[in-house]
Coordinates of C-alpha atoms in Angstrom, one line a residue:
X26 CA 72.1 101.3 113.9
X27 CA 75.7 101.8 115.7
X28 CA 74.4 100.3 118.8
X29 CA 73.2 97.7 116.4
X30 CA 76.4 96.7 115.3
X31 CA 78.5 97.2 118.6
X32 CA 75.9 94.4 120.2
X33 CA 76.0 92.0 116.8
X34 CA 79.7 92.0 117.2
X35 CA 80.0 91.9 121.0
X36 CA 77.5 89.0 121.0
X37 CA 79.9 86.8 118.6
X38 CA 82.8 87.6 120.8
X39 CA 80.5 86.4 123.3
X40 CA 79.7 83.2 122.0
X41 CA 82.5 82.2 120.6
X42 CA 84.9 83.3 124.0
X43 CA 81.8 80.7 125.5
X44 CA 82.5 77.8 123.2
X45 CA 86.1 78.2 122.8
X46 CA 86.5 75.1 124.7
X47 CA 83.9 73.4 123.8
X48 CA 84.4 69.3 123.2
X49 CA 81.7 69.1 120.1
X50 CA 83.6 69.3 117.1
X51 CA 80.7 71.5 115.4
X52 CA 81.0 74.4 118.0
X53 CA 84.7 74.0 117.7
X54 CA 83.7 74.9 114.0
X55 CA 81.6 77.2 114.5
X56 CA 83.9 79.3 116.8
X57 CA 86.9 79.4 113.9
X58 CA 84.1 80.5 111.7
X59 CA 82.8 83.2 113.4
X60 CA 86.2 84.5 114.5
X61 CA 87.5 83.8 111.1
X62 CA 84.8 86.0 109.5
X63 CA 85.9 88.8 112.4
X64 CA 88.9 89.0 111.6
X65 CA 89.2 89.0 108.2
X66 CA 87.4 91.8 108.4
X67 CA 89.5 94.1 111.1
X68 CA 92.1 95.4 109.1
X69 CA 90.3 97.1 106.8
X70 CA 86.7 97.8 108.4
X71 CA 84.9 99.3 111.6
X72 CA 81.7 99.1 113.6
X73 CA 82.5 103.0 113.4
X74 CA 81.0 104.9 110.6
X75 CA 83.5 105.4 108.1
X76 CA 83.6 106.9 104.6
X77 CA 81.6 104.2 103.1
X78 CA 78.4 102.3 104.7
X79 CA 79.4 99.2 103.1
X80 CA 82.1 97.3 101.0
X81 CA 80.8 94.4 99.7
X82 CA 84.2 93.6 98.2
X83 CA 85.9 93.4 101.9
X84 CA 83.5 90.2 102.5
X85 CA 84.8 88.0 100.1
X86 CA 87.3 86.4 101.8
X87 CA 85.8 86.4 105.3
X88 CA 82.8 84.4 103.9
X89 CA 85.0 81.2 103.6
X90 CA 84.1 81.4 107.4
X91 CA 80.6 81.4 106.7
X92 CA 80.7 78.9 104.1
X93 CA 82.6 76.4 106.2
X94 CA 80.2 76.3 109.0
X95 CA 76.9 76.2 106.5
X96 CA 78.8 72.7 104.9
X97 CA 79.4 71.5 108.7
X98 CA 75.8 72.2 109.5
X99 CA 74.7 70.2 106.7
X100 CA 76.8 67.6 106.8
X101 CA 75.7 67.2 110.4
X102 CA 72.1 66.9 109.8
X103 CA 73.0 64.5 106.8
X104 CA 73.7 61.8 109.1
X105 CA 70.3 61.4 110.7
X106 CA 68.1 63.8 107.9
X107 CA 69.8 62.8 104.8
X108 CA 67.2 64.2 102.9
X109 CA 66.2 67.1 104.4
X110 CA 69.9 68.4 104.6
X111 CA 69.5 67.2 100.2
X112 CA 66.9 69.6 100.2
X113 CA 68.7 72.4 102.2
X114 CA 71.7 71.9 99.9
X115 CA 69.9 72.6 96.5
X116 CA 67.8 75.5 98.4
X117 CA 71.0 76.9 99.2
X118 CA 72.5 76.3 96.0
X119 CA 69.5 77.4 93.8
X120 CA 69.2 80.4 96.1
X121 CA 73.0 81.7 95.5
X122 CA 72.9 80.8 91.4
X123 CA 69.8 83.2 91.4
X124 CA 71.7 85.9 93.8
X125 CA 75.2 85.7 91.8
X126 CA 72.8 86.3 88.2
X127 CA 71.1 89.2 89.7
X128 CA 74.1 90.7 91.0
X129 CA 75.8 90.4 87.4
X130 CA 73.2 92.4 86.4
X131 CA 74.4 95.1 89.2
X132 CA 78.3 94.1 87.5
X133 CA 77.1 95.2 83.8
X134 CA 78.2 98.6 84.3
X135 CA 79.9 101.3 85.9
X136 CA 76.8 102.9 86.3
X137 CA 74.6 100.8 87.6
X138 CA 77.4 99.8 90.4
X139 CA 76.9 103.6 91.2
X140 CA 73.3 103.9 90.6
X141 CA 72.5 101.3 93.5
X142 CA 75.1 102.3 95.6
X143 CA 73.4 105.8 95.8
X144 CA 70.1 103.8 96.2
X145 CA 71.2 102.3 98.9
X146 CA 73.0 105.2 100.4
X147 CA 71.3 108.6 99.1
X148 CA 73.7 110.9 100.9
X149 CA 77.3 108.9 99.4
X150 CA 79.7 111.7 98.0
X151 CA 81.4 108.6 96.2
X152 CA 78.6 107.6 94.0
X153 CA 77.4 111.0 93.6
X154 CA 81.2 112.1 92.0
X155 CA 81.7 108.8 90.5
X156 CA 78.1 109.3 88.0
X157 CA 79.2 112.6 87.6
X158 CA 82.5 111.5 85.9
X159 CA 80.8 109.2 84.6
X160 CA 78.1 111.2 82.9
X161 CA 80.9 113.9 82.0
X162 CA 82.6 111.0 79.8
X163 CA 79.4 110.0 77.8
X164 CA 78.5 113.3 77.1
X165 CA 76.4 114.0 79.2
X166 CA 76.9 117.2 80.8
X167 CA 73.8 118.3 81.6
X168 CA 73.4 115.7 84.0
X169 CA 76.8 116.1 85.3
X170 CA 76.3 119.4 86.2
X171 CA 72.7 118.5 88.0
X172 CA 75.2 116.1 89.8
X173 CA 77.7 118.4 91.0
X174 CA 75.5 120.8 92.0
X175 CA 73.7 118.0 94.6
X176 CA 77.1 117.1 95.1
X177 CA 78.1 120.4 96.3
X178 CA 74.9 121.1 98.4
X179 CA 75.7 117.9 100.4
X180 CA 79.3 119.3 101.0
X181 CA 79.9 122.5 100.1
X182 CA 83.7 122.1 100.5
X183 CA 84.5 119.0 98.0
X184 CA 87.1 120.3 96.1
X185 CA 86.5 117.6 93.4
X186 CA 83.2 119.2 92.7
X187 CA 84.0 122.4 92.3
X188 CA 86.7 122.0 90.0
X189 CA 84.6 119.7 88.0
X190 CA 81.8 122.4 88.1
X191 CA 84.4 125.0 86.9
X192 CA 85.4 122.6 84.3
X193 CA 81.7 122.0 82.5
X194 CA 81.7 126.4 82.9
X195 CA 85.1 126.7 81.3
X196 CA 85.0 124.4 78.0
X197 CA 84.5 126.4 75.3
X198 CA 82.7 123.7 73.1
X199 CA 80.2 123.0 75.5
X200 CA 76.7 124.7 76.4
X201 CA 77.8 125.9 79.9
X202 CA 80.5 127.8 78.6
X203 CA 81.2 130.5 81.5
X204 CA 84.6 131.7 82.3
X205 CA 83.4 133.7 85.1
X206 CA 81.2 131.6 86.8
X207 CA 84.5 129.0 86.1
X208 CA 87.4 131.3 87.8
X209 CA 84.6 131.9 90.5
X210 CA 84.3 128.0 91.2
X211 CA 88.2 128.0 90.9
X212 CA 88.9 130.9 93.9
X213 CA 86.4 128.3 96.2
X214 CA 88.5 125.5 95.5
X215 CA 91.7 127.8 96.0
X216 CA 90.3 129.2 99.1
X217 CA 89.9 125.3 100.7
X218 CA 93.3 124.2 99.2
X219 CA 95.4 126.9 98.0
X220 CA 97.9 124.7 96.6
X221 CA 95.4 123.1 94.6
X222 CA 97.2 122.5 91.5
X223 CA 94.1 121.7 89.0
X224 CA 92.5 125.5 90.3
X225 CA 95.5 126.9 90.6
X226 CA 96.7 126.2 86.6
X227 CA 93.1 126.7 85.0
X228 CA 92.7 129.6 86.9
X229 CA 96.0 131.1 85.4
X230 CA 94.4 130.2 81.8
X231 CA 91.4 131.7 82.1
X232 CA 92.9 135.1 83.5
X233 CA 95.4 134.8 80.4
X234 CA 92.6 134.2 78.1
X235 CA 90.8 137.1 79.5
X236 CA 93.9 139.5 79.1
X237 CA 94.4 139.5 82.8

């Protein structure tokens, strides 16, 4: 997949650095599109593998690119196809109404933003504490804690886990209540991050609570 991308990306620089003096006006076009695309995205993604797989927010803007050399295209084959380039239009248009409503159906929650972001990427510590917090906040804490616990055996060091874990084992209104298990989760936390402040204060309450 790496090698993937380092050729897809080496092949536009490619291709554009071969038309960049081109005297068609269309690969003129399409070399500002391509590069355009590019380098909109630099600044804030990589080829590398980062944090996230994907942003599909970080695309917006570069797409202008994209969309600029789809209208040249079509205008282009307009002038000896006129309808065929009709057809392509509506195709194109019909195509992206019926992706933009399907994707507002991604949009209609939190939770389903997550949901098919951990779909789509199983192993994404993001998601996986983002439907944590966000099962925490409807009440559901049994599937919270199911969701910490996966979280944690992914990477036993997220900090953020474990002090949501402890928190689920140290409410005393809830059906996990456990302040041992809770100070335990705590001294992990402390023992990545002792300056933790979150472990560090609820650990102080529960040892004052215990008489400690």
């Amino acid at each position: 997949m790496k090698l993937a991308a380092w050729l897809l990306v080496l092949g536009a620089f490619a291709l554009t650095a071969r038309h960049a003096n081109a005297k068609q006006p269309l690969r003129k076009l399409a070399v500002f599109s391509i590069l355009f695309y590019l380098l909109c995205l630099m600044p804030t993604s990589s080829i590398l593998a980062t944090v996230d797989c994907l942003v599909e927010r970080r695309t917006y803007l570069a797409n202008f690119g994209l969309v600029v050399l789809v209208l040249a295209l079509l205008h282009a084959v307009s002038k000896t196809r006129p309808r065929i380039a009709t057809g392509l239009a509506v195709a194109l248009a019909l195509s992206a109404s019926s992706l933009t409503l399907h994707r507002n159906e991604t949009f209609r929650s939190a939770r389903s933003i997550w949901e098919e972001s951990l779909l789509l990427y199983p192993t994404s510590e993001r998601a996986l504490s983002a439907i944590g917090l966000i099962e925490l906040s409807e009440g559901r804490t049994t599937g919270a804690l199911a969701t910490f616990k996966r979280l944690l055996e992914l990477n036993p060091k997220r900090i953020s886990a474990l002090i949501n874990l402890a928190g689920i084992h140290g409410d005393r209104s809830g059906s996990f209540f456990d302040p041992p298990q809770a100070l335990d989760l705590y001294k992990r936390a402390l023992l990545i991050d002792p300056a933790e402040p979150t472990a560090l204060y609820n650990a102080a309450w529960l040892y004052v609570m215990d008489g400690n």
